[in-house]
Amino acid sequence: MRSLLLAVLAAYVVAAIHAVLAFINKRRALQRVSEVALAAGFLLHTAALAADWIIAGHYPLFYLRETLSFLAWTLVASYSLLLYRYRARPLGTFILPLVSLLVFIATVTRSATESATNAVSVRDAWLFPVHTTLLFFAYAAFFVVFIASIMYLLQERELKLKTFGAIFHRLPSLTTVNEIATSSTAIGLTLLTVGIATGMLWASSRDGRLWHNDPKEIFAALTWLLYVSLIAYRSSASWRGRRAAWIGVAGFALVLCTFFGARMMGGYHVFG
Amino acid sequence: MSIVLVGVNHKATPLAVRELLALSDDACATGLRSLVDGDIVREGLIVSTCNRVEVLTETATDRLHEATERMVEFLTRANALPRSQFEKELYHHTDDQAVRHLFRVASSLDSMVVGEPQVLGQVRRAYSIALEAGATGRILNRLVHHAFRVAKRVRTETGIGANAVSISYMAVELGKKIFDSFEGRTALLIGAGEMAELAARHLVSAGVSNVLLANRSKGPARALASELGGTPVAFSRLADHLAQADIVICSTAAEGYVVTEQMVRDALATRRNRPVFFIDISVPRNIDPAVGKIPNVFVFDIDDLESVVTSNIREREREAERAELIVESEIMQFQQALRALESGPAIGALKQMFQDIARHELKRQRNRLGPLTPEQESSIESLLMSTVNKLSHPMLSQMRHSSDASDAEIIEAWRDIFGLED
């Protein structure tokens, strides 16, 4: 399994390096190499996750190693969608190095107690993979919002100050990054909502309680509120552009707290 | 064989002299016919534009000096201009230098505005004139096509033509950075200065769907409106139309602010904060600088545009450095192609020579063999030919090898050994 993941890592590193070089040198050929490597990596990665699932016998989202690898996978899937929909190549420059890093950590991390928990052995067990998968895609979507927002802020700042640095000529237009941020927020929020709902259903069928007041749940609720208000303000048009972009950046801090916070503060959501 | 280039360009020669030297298309054609004599000057090409007049030829190496002299003489004669007028600034390049110069010209590295795309078209035109006049041959055809290839590489692999370097085109470029595409966008033109008009024209050809023209005097607005396919609107109702506009180009002779902060704030409320891009080309400024502080509004005045143009020119120069590297590597590739071109006939001639010897010997000895059937006859010939070919094959493939490795000395040695002509 580990060798397969190493192959995935190699493909992603090649993709990331070429994406960064393509961004710096504005070369199409490099971008093509990056996309081919990414496609190969993604296929291998999908195979690796599937193999993990079959061999371990549980949905591969319990241990840190598995979650990081899965998160990388969702990021690559989201980036592929963005490439397809917006041709937003510069995003890869920022997403792919992170993906490589996540997979790298996944390859060097070994969970000491890799035994299946009792998590799966309950009624409505199918809800658990749905719950986690949806939330991971929500994290990926919010990361995209974060990157697009940063791109918006950088570019908007240069346009306002009228001093154009090297990065200016390489970023997509304000309209494009704004659109990416808006649609990713909507997608992320939908996933988050359904993800939280399935989690609640699963918890209630497991031990009859919807809410456990654990840190992850509280952070998730806060995140949800923040993105709901972002969407509301965006559609009412009073927050557009800069302000919305700042919320997109701040929101991601909350997402990070949700993702890592629980691990540090303990609670119901700790497994691995 | 040598490649020679003689000419003047915008760098050293003043326009006053360049325009006297410039040749019309017809003059180029007739001039080439008289210049190319098949002996001293074997092939020729003339590039004559407002920025340069250059004569490029392929000549016999041992008569290089004569050829250069003839080319200068030709420039003098063609326009009856005394030689002393331009001789000082005249440059002449030979071989690699000439190749480099042509590559740089075609790639727009030698242009007044580096990266401008017109020069390639001009070289293409010069080439088709020379081609029609029958002035180009093996070497120059290869050279010019190679130059086109270099130009294409430079254009696609560097950002040399990427950033706008004219103020009127800046509107399109900055607009793209804000709106991505101009489809469905509305531009509002306030006043009608020459530069504003030009900017509006660029915007329309970039895809702006709707143009509104506000002008105090109705006449010019109407004329421009019909030309650009726009709508004239009342100057007095500017505030109302502001809300419709995504791009506003302002250039009036007004002394005060035509567009005030309050007007823009109101317009933005109406258009639900969708971004607006203001270009103020007027001096004194017509748009209140405070407008630029409103979120989702971007204001560029003439100074801002000029400084962006300056920084874009610097960016082009940086890209030009990368283009120079491409040119250098292409010069090497051209040298190689040229050598293959030169040794190609030598190899062919050698093969022909061997086969001729074999045929000749067969003819000499044929009578001694008595009558033979056609099958026997042809098998004797194929026996001879295949023996000759098999014997000469290692030698010929070695020759091809050294020509690929561009080993000029060895190729020369082969020529000497077998007494081959150029």
XYZ file of C-alpha atoms in Angstrom:
694
model
C 0.000 0.000 0.000
C 2.782 2.299 0.968
C 4.602 1.848 -2.357
C 1.425 2.747 -4.227
C 1.091 5.879 -2.138
C 4.735 6.709 -2.881
C 3.991 6.480 -6.596
C 1.041 8.814 -6.035
C 3.326 11.191 -4.167
C 5.868 11.150 -7.010
C 3.185 11.974 -9.588
C 1.817 14.809 -7.456
C 5.273 16.267 -6.836
C 5.954 16.273 -10.586
C 2.571 17.915 -11.167
C 3.182 20.516 -8.456
C 6.676 21.433 -9.669
C 5.493 21.807 -13.255
C 2.477 23.833 -12.194
C 4.705 26.227 -10.243
C 7.188 26.488 -13.119
C 4.371 27.023 -15.603
C 3.063 29.800 -13.366
C 6.452 31.485 -13.193
C 7.488 31.015 -16.813
C 4.008 31.188 -18.351
C 4.742 28.085 -20.367
C 1.923 25.969 -21.774
C 4.080 22.902 -22.286
C 4.934 22.741 -18.568
C 1.263 23.030 -17.702
C 0.491 20.043 -19.902
C 3.127 17.955 -18.141
C 1.590 19.004 -14.848
C -1.897 17.986 -15.929
C -0.806 14.608 -17.264
C 1.126 13.861 -14.060
C -1.868 14.969 -12.026
C -4.229 12.706 -13.955
C -1.894 9.740 -13.446
C -1.507 10.566 -9.755
C -5.236 10.893 -9.276
C -5.955 7.507 -10.848
C -3.283 5.825 -8.709
C -4.558 7.656 -5.662
C -8.117 6.497 -6.297
C -6.820 2.949 -6.655
C -4.816 3.310 -3.438
C -7.834 4.523 -1.484
C -10.014 1.752 -2.866
C -7.361 -0.838 -1.995
C -7.092 0.638 1.498
C -10.797 0.322 1.948
C -10.880 -3.294 0.789
C -7.808 -4.422 2.713
C -8.508 -2.585 5.962
C -12.195 -3.411 5.761
C -13.277 0.022 6.940
C -13.828 3.241 5.083
C -10.332 4.775 4.870
C -11.026 7.790 7.022
C -10.116 6.845 10.581
C -6.445 7.515 11.056
C -4.477 10.656 10.439
C -2.654 8.955 7.574
C -5.931 8.080 5.919
C -7.591 11.412 6.475
C -4.665 13.384 5.048
C -4.479 11.168 2.018
C -8.223 11.437 1.531
C -8.144 15.205 1.935
C -5.459 15.409 -0.755
C -7.649 13.297 -2.994
C -10.645 15.604 -2.570
C -8.435 18.620 -3.297
C -7.197 17.088 -6.522
C -10.760 16.249 -7.531
C -11.867 19.832 -6.823
C -8.931 21.290 -8.713
C -9.714 19.072 -11.703
C -13.270 20.404 -11.701
C -11.977 23.985 -11.567
C -9.633 23.320 -14.452
C -12.485 21.905 -16.450
C -14.942 24.655 -15.622
C -12.780 27.816 -15.434
C -9.429 26.838 -16.961
C -8.123 28.290 -13.698
C -4.597 26.935 -14.065
C -2.921 29.306 -11.606
C -4.878 27.699 -8.752
C -2.814 24.581 -9.236
C 0.299 26.490 -8.268
C -1.152 26.857 -4.799
C -3.204 23.687 -4.446
C -0.767 21.106 -5.804
C 2.149 21.787 -3.428
C -0.276 21.411 -0.513
C -1.603 18.188 -2.001
C 1.951 16.890 -2.295
C 2.658 17.863 1.294
C -0.470 16.102 2.562
C 0.387 12.915 0.701
C 3.978 13.146 1.909
C 2.857 13.339 5.542
C 0.485 10.471 4.857
C 3.347 8.312 3.595
C 5.542 8.937 6.636
C 2.811 8.707 9.258
C 1.973 5.353 10.705
C -0.806 4.968 13.186
C 0.326 2.878 16.104
C -2.983 1.193 16.692
C -4.369 0.368 13.336
C -7.259 -1.740 14.440
C -10.792 -1.228 13.253
C -12.843 0.662 15.784
C -16.321 -0.240 16.680
C -17.493 2.738 14.717
C -18.655 0.662 11.823
C -20.513 -1.931 13.737
C -23.751 -0.070 14.184
C -27.001 0.294 12.416
C -26.979 2.732 9.483
C -23.239 2.212 9.122
C -23.417 3.493 5.551
C -24.075 6.976 6.919
C -20.588 7.266 8.304
C -18.685 7.204 4.964
C -21.245 9.584 3.484
C -20.845 11.928 6.448
C -17.061 12.000 6.268
C -16.761 12.100 2.492
C -19.157 15.008 2.180
C -17.320 16.936 4.864
C -13.955 16.329 3.256
C -15.221 17.663 -0.027
C -16.606 20.619 1.901
C -13.115 21.244 3.358
C -11.661 21.105 -0.145
C -14.282 23.540 -1.433
C -13.543 25.961 1.403
C -9.849 25.709 0.656
C -10.612 26.702 -2.913
C -12.642 29.642 -1.587
C -9.628 30.572 0.527
C -7.171 30.471 -2.397
C -9.519 32.296 -4.751
C -10.129 34.941 -2.091
C -6.408 35.474 -1.598
C -5.975 35.807 -5.349
C -8.801 38.322 -5.386
C -7.272 40.359 -2.579
C -3.806 40.381 -4.122
C -5.095 41.421 -7.482
C -7.589 43.946 -6.193
C -4.849 45.554 -4.137
C -2.566 45.876 -7.147
C -5.359 47.352 -9.243
C -6.143 49.884 -6.540
C -2.516 50.836 -5.951
C -1.714 50.609 -9.665
C 1.571 48.911 -9.010
C 1.697 45.651 -10.866
C 4.122 43.058 -9.651
C 5.126 39.847 -11.313
C 2.163 38.002 -9.855
C -0.388 40.335 -11.423
C 0.121 39.151 -14.979
C -0.225 35.558 -13.927
C -3.493 35.558 -12.005
C -6.965 35.047 -13.468
C -9.250 38.094 -13.686
C -11.106 39.478 -10.670
C -14.410 38.326 -12.136
C -13.125 34.790 -12.538
C -11.698 34.428 -9.035
C -14.815 36.037 -7.601
C -16.972 33.546 -9.465
C -14.830 30.648 -8.309
C -15.094 31.841 -4.703
C -18.856 32.325 -4.939
C -19.668 28.989 -6.518
C -17.215 27.133 -4.268
C -18.814 28.728 -1.207
C -22.230 27.552 -2.356
C -20.984 24.043 -3.091
C -18.977 23.880 0.132
C -21.909 25.047 2.210
C -24.264 22.524 0.630
C -21.793 19.715 1.328
C -21.242 20.969 4.859
C -24.977 21.104 5.542
C -25.678 17.611 4.241
C -22.489 16.343 5.887
C -23.507 17.684 9.289
C -27.025 16.357 8.854
C -25.847 12.828 8.010
C -23.456 12.989 10.933
C -26.298 13.841 13.266
C -28.453 11.053 11.892
C -25.621 8.588 12.274
C -24.899 9.722 15.824
C -28.532 9.460 16.811
C -28.828 5.951 15.458
C -25.582 5.038 17.216
C -26.277 6.352 20.647
C -29.512 8.270 20.395
C -27.996 11.734 20.655
C -27.828 14.311 17.884
C -25.376 16.650 19.517
C -22.432 15.877 21.768
C -21.120 19.365 22.363
C -17.657 18.280 21.339
C -15.226 20.855 19.888
C -15.480 19.596 16.342
C -19.225 19.955 16.353
C -19.088 23.445 17.782
C -16.499 24.592 15.273
C -18.464 23.012 12.453
C -21.566 24.882 13.548
C -19.621 28.163 13.666
C -18.175 27.467 10.229
C -21.626 26.757 8.906
C -22.969 30.040 10.325
C -20.100 32.007 8.842
C -20.488 30.632 5.329
C -24.258 31.027 5.485
C -23.814 34.688 6.290
C -21.188 35.008 3.542
C -23.623 33.615 0.997
C -26.439 35.797 2.314
C -24.353 38.951 2.114
C -22.981 38.069 -1.272
C -26.434 37.606 -2.727
C -27.725 40.792 -1.157
C -24.771 42.432 -2.940
C -23.749 44.587 -0.029
C -20.656 42.448 0.389
C -18.940 41.983 -2.857
C -15.362 41.748 -3.875
C -12.939 42.679 -1.136
C -15.137 42.236 1.889
C -16.440 38.878 0.738
C -12.879 37.809 -0.023
C -11.764 38.653 3.522
C -14.576 36.492 4.903
C -13.442 33.704 2.609
C -9.972 33.928 4.140
C -11.195 34.204 7.727
C -13.660 31.360 7.211
C -10.853 29.058 6.304
C -9.185 29.650 9.666
C -12.359 28.321 11.233
C -12.310 25.354 8.868
C -8.759 24.578 10.023
C -9.918 24.723 13.631
C -12.707 22.304 12.775
C -10.342 19.945 11.060
C -7.458 19.948 13.531
C -9.068 21.477 16.602
C -10.952 18.387 17.610
C -7.801 16.299 17.499
C -6.135 18.634 19.976
C -9.042 19.264 22.284
C -10.367 15.731 22.327
C -13.970 14.712 22.377
C -16.400 12.539 20.562
C -14.793 12.913 17.158
C -11.360 11.491 17.978
C -10.540 8.122 16.491
C -7.014 7.457 15.391
C 28.794 30.320 -49.464
C 28.170 33.338 -47.254
C 25.116 35.153 -46.024
C 25.448 38.942 -46.030
C 23.138 41.586 -44.645
C 23.502 45.322 -45.239
C 21.100 47.938 -43.984
C 20.003 50.798 -41.806
C 17.404 50.849 -39.065
C 15.651 53.178 -36.641
C 18.373 52.840 -34.031
C 21.100 54.849 -35.712
C 19.596 56.349 -38.822
C 17.169 59.271 -38.587
C 13.775 58.988 -40.226
C 14.761 61.687 -42.725
C 17.384 59.373 -44.175
C 15.366 56.184 -43.815
C 12.503 57.564 -45.812
C 14.858 58.470 -48.619
C 16.248 54.952 -48.660
C 12.909 53.161 -48.446
C 11.849 51.165 -51.489
C 8.368 50.453 -52.789
C 7.319 46.856 -53.430
C 7.891 47.281 -57.126
C 11.266 48.868 -56.592
C 12.221 45.904 -54.383
C 11.254 43.448 -57.102
C 13.084 45.206 -59.916
C 16.002 45.963 -57.632
C 16.355 42.300 -56.721
C 16.335 41.276 -60.353
C 19.249 43.565 -61.077
C 21.107 42.757 -57.859
C 20.954 38.977 -58.102
C 23.242 37.963 -60.936
C 23.692 34.301 -60.084
C 27.425 34.770 -59.804
C 28.508 37.213 -57.125
C 25.082 37.624 -55.551
C 23.243 34.353 -55.898
C 20.139 35.027 -53.831
C 18.586 38.182 -52.406
C 15.839 39.629 -50.220
C 14.958 43.238 -49.405
C 13.100 44.269 -46.261
C 11.933 47.859 -46.532
C 9.664 49.288 -43.841
C 9.362 52.646 -42.142
C 11.873 51.473 -39.539
C 14.417 49.680 -41.653
C 15.830 49.124 -45.100
C 17.859 45.942 -45.285
C 19.305 43.882 -48.088
C 20.032 40.227 -47.406
C 21.940 38.081 -49.880
C 23.660 34.779 -50.311
C 27.019 35.121 -52.022
C 30.170 33.227 -52.889
C 32.496 33.373 -49.884
C 35.582 34.353 -51.878
C 33.767 37.332 -53.370
C 32.236 38.559 -50.169
C 33.819 41.955 -50.361
C 32.665 42.540 -53.886
C 29.158 41.451 -52.994
C 28.947 43.789 -49.998
C 30.171 46.600 -52.157
C 27.502 45.855 -54.698
C 24.781 45.858 -52.082
C 25.782 49.274 -50.767
C 26.089 50.484 -54.310
C 22.600 49.144 -54.941
C 21.146 51.139 -52.020
C 22.817 54.257 -53.371
C 21.627 53.699 -56.892
C 18.068 52.671 -56.081
C 17.213 56.047 -54.614
C 19.968 58.167 -56.095
C 21.113 59.057 -52.615
C 24.733 60.095 -52.073
C 26.554 57.380 -50.233
C 27.993 59.724 -47.640
C 24.441 60.414 -46.389
C 23.951 57.008 -44.846
C 27.247 55.164 -44.966
C 28.203 56.026 -41.415
C 25.151 54.372 -39.872
C 25.124 51.480 -42.296
C 25.717 48.099 -40.692
C 26.877 44.963 -42.444
C 26.696 41.514 -40.978
C 27.923 38.253 -42.417
C 27.007 34.621 -41.783
C 25.982 33.991 -38.157
C 25.663 37.687 -37.474
C 23.441 38.148 -40.493
C 21.354 35.147 -39.453
C 21.069 36.517 -35.931
C 19.993 39.892 -37.252
C 17.251 38.436 -39.437
C 15.996 36.225 -36.607
C 15.903 39.200 -34.250
C 14.088 41.367 -36.777
C 11.465 38.702 -37.500
C 10.951 38.069 -33.761
C 10.451 41.783 -33.185
C 13.508 42.032 -30.943
C 14.988 44.743 -33.129
C 11.776 46.782 -33.315
C 11.242 50.260 -31.944
C 8.553 48.816 -29.657
C 9.937 45.407 -28.756
C 7.377 42.686 -29.359
C 5.168 44.590 -31.795
C 3.589 42.052 -34.118
C 3.646 43.940 -37.446
C 7.273 43.345 -38.339
C 6.789 39.631 -38.963
C 4.131 40.445 -41.543
C 6.523 42.873 -43.169
C 9.235 40.237 -43.413
C 6.696 37.805 -44.851
C 5.737 40.381 -47.447
C 9.375 41.056 -48.333
C 9.889 37.334 -48.761
C 6.915 36.871 -51.055
C 8.150 39.758 -53.219
C 11.601 38.160 -53.448
C 10.039 34.780 -54.146
C 7.956 36.222 -56.960
C 10.984 37.985 -58.393
C 12.769 34.647 -58.366
C 15.493 36.119 -56.199
C 15.557 33.505 -53.463
C 16.952 30.007 -53.652
C 17.985 27.055 -51.582
C 19.769 28.973 -48.841
C 17.574 32.019 -48.349
C 14.368 29.998 -48.560
C 15.661 27.866 -45.761
C 16.878 30.875 -43.803
C 13.644 32.858 -44.062
C 11.483 29.899 -43.142
C 13.716 29.307 -40.184
C 13.276 32.969 -39.214
C 9.480 32.529 -39.292
C 9.855 29.535 -37.048
C 12.005 31.480 -34.580
C 9.467 34.307 -34.548
C 6.693 31.862 -33.763
C 8.688 30.236 -30.977
C 9.507 33.588 -29.439
C 5.879 34.641 -29.567
C 4.548 31.473 -27.982
C 7.320 30.767 -25.503
C 7.935 34.231 -24.130
C 5.609 36.988 -23.040
C 7.236 39.456 -25.379
C 3.969 40.607 -26.911
C 1.877 40.043 -23.820
C 1.479 43.361 -22.078
C 0.022 46.443 -23.638
C 2.480 49.217 -24.326
C 0.083 51.842 -25.597
C -2.227 53.900 -23.412
C -5.271 53.306 -25.585
C -4.818 49.563 -25.512
C -4.312 49.631 -21.741
C -8.078 49.998 -21.335
C -8.564 46.600 -22.922
C -5.812 44.953 -20.948
C -6.789 46.266 -17.546
C -10.439 45.635 -18.380
C -9.603 42.002 -19.032
C -7.958 41.775 -15.624
C -11.163 42.994 -14.020
C -13.916 41.515 -16.191
C -12.227 38.553 -17.876
C -14.274 38.997 -21.036
C -16.083 42.001 -22.466
C -19.066 40.069 -23.663
C -22.263 41.688 -22.445
C -20.343 44.633 -20.968
C -21.270 48.246 -21.497
C -18.797 51.038 -22.076
C -19.611 54.689 -21.548
C -17.586 57.268 -23.414
C -17.726 60.741 -21.906
C -16.395 63.378 -24.269
C -14.612 62.371 -27.412
C -10.908 62.970 -27.410
C -8.802 61.198 -29.950
C -7.270 58.822 -27.444
C -10.609 58.027 -25.821
C -11.980 57.187 -29.248
C -9.084 54.891 -29.938
C -9.552 53.198 -26.574
C -13.264 52.744 -27.323
C -12.437 51.238 -30.696
C -10.089 48.748 -29.039
C -12.795 47.859 -26.524
C -15.360 47.281 -29.254
C -13.033 45.011 -31.177
C -12.267 43.205 -27.896
C -15.983 42.387 -27.631
C -17.753 45.127 -25.654
C -21.404 44.715 -26.570
C -22.805 48.121 -25.872
C -21.298 51.606 -26.177
C -22.931 54.724 -24.789
C -21.642 58.115 -25.885
C -22.175 61.221 -23.839
C -21.007 64.453 -25.404
C -21.905 68.068 -24.790
C -22.099 68.810 -28.503
C -24.332 66.316 -30.243
C -22.612 66.254 -33.661
C -19.385 64.354 -32.944
C -21.114 61.887 -30.606
C -23.592 60.975 -33.361
C -20.849 60.439 -35.917
C -18.813 58.275 -33.582
C -21.916 56.447 -32.371
C -22.851 55.344 -35.859
C -19.284 54.276 -36.494
C -18.929 52.212 -33.325
C -22.516 51.008 -33.344
C -23.176 52.854 -30.075
C -25.976 54.932 -28.625
C -25.660 58.685 -28.013
C -27.008 59.653 -24.596
C -27.759 63.038 -23.069
C -24.835 64.579 -21.217
C -27.246 66.031 -18.670
C -28.383 62.551 -17.655
C -24.886 61.234 -17.150
C -25.604 60.192 -13.580
C -28.388 57.841 -14.740
C -26.296 56.202 -17.419
C -23.372 55.712 -15.094
C -25.165 52.823 -13.428
C -25.304 50.906 -16.700
C -21.637 51.235 -17.483
C -18.996 48.657 -16.594
C -16.257 50.671 -18.252
C -16.185 54.450 -18.326
C -13.743 56.349 -20.502
C -13.619 60.015 -19.743
C -11.952 62.657 -21.844
C -13.538 66.081 -21.897
C -12.140 69.577 -21.819
C -14.083 70.373 -18.650
C -12.263 72.206 -15.882
C -13.944 70.524 -12.934
C -14.982 66.982 -12.054
C -17.543 65.584 -14.446
C -17.907 62.414 -12.400
C -18.186 62.992 -8.658
C -17.914 60.599 -5.752
C -21.621 60.846 -4.967
C -22.605 60.029 -8.541
C -20.513 56.881 -8.460
C -21.791 55.823 -5.035
C -25.355 56.168 -6.297
C -24.568 54.307 -9.485
C -22.959 51.497 -7.516
C -26.012 51.156 -5.302
C -28.159 50.821 -8.422
C -25.861 48.266 -10.001
C -25.600 46.222 -6.800
C -21.882 46.824 -6.368
C -20.825 45.231 -9.601
C -17.317 46.516 -10.364
C -16.741 49.604 -12.504
C -13.574 50.500 -14.331
C -12.898 54.198 -14.947
C -10.309 55.506 -17.363
C -9.685 59.213 -17.119
C -7.627 60.460 -20.041
C -8.469 64.122 -19.508
C -6.159 66.807 -18.190
C -7.191 68.312 -15.822
C -8.826 65.224 -14.441
C -12.577 64.793 -14.942
C -13.105 62.074 -12.374
C -12.841 62.929 -8.708
C -9.815 60.980 -7.342
C -11.955 60.132 -4.311
C -13.963 57.843 -6.595
C -10.998 55.481 -6.603
C -11.400 54.858 -2.881
C -14.877 53.349 -3.275
C -14.825 49.540 -3.086
C -15.259 47.715 -6.405
C -14.330 50.836 -8.328
C -11.040 51.097 -10.193
C -9.881 54.445 -11.498
C -6.906 54.965 -13.773
C -5.852 58.457 -14.789
C -3.366 59.351 -17.491
C -0.385 59.187 -15.126
C -1.384 55.763 -13.850
C -1.734 54.467 -17.382
C 1.606 55.880 -18.372
C 3.376 54.287 -15.440
C 1.753 50.933 -16.234
C 2.903 51.280 -19.820
C 6.426 51.952 -18.585
C 6.388 48.902 -16.354
C 4.994 46.792 -19.193
C 7.815 47.908 -21.427
C 10.254 46.800 -18.737
C 8.449 43.463 -18.513
C 8.767 43.075 -22.280
C 12.469 43.778 -22.041
C 12.821 41.029 -19.460
C 10.991 38.672 -21.791
C 13.196 39.842 -24.635
C 16.215 38.504 -22.763
C 14.646 35.066 -22.836
C 13.854 35.526 -26.503
C 17.531 36.235 -27.207
C 18.403 32.823 -25.801
C 15.914 31.206 -28.153
C 17.461 33.118 -31.057
C 20.946 31.900 -30.110
C 19.898 28.272 -29.946
C 18.067 28.606 -33.255
C 21.171 30.033 -34.903
C 22.990 26.852 -33.987
C 20.197 24.752 -35.392
C 20.241 26.750 -38.593
C 23.984 26.250 -38.943
C 23.419 22.546 -38.693
C 20.632 22.593 -41.263
C 22.841 24.636 -43.541
C 25.691 22.161 -43.295
C 23.399 19.278 -44.092
C 22.160 21.329 -47.033
C 25.737 21.817 -48.200
C 27.010 18.299 -47.722
C 23.806 16.747 -49.090
C 24.763 17.350 -52.721
C 28.338 16.245 -52.031
C 27.156 12.880 -50.776
C 24.776 12.518 -53.701
C 27.473 13.454 -56.179
C 29.850 10.892 -54.733
C 27.299 8.129 -54.976
C 26.557 9.139 -58.539
C 30.267 9.108 -59.339
C 30.749 5.536 -58.090
C 27.767 4.314 -60.036
C 28.950 6.077 -63.158
C 32.345 4.389 -62.897
C 30.696 0.993 -62.559
C 28.437 1.595 -65.557
C 31.312 2.841 -67.607
C 33.431 -0.253 -66.860
C 30.537 -2.540 -67.681
C 30.097 -0.813 -71.017
C 33.796 -1.231 -71.757
C 33.853 -4.947 -70.998
C 30.386 -5.774 -72.334
C 31.585 -6.920 -75.812
C 33.828 -9.606 -74.378
C 30.879 -11.355 -72.737
C 29.139 -12.269 -75.975
C 25.349 -12.458 -76.338
C 23.366 -12.550 -73.090
C 19.678 -12.898 -72.269
C 17.981 -9.756 -70.849
C 17.796 -11.484 -67.448
C 21.533 -12.112 -67.448
C 22.150 -8.563 -68.572
C 20.140 -7.073 -65.758
C 21.595 -9.407 -63.176
C 25.122 -8.352 -64.165
C 24.153 -4.740 -63.770
C 22.478 -5.270 -60.406
C 25.507 -7.294 -59.273
C 27.777 -4.394 -60.102
C 25.535 -1.766 -58.596
C 24.985 -3.599 -55.377
C 28.723 -4.222 -55.029
C 29.474 -0.548 -55.561
C 26.710 0.524 -53.214
C 27.738 -1.918 -50.513
C 31.361 -0.856 -50.765
C 30.558 2.843 -50.649
C 27.830 2.609 -48.028
C 30.018 2.798 -44.890
C 31.869 5.730 -46.380
C 28.731 7.633 -47.340
C 27.067 7.012 -44.002
C 30.223 8.261 -42.299
C 29.979 11.397 -44.405
C 26.363 11.883 -43.457
C 27.323 11.377 -39.857
C 30.013 14.043 -39.965
C 27.652 16.439 -41.680
C 25.081 15.854 -38.935
C 27.769 16.414 -36.354
C 28.539 19.574 -38.332
C 32.206 18.699 -38.692
C 33.067 21.118 -41.468
C 36.714 20.092 -41.684
C 35.973 16.453 -42.324
C 33.383 17.360 -44.945
C 36.007 19.523 -46.635
C 38.454 16.619 -46.475
C 35.962 14.312 -48.183
C 35.496 16.859 -50.904
C 39.218 17.145 -51.435
C 39.812 13.408 -51.553
C 37.227 12.809 -54.255
C 37.739 16.098 -56.043
C 34.141 17.209 -55.671
C 32.926 20.628 -56.735
C 31.044 22.935 -54.385
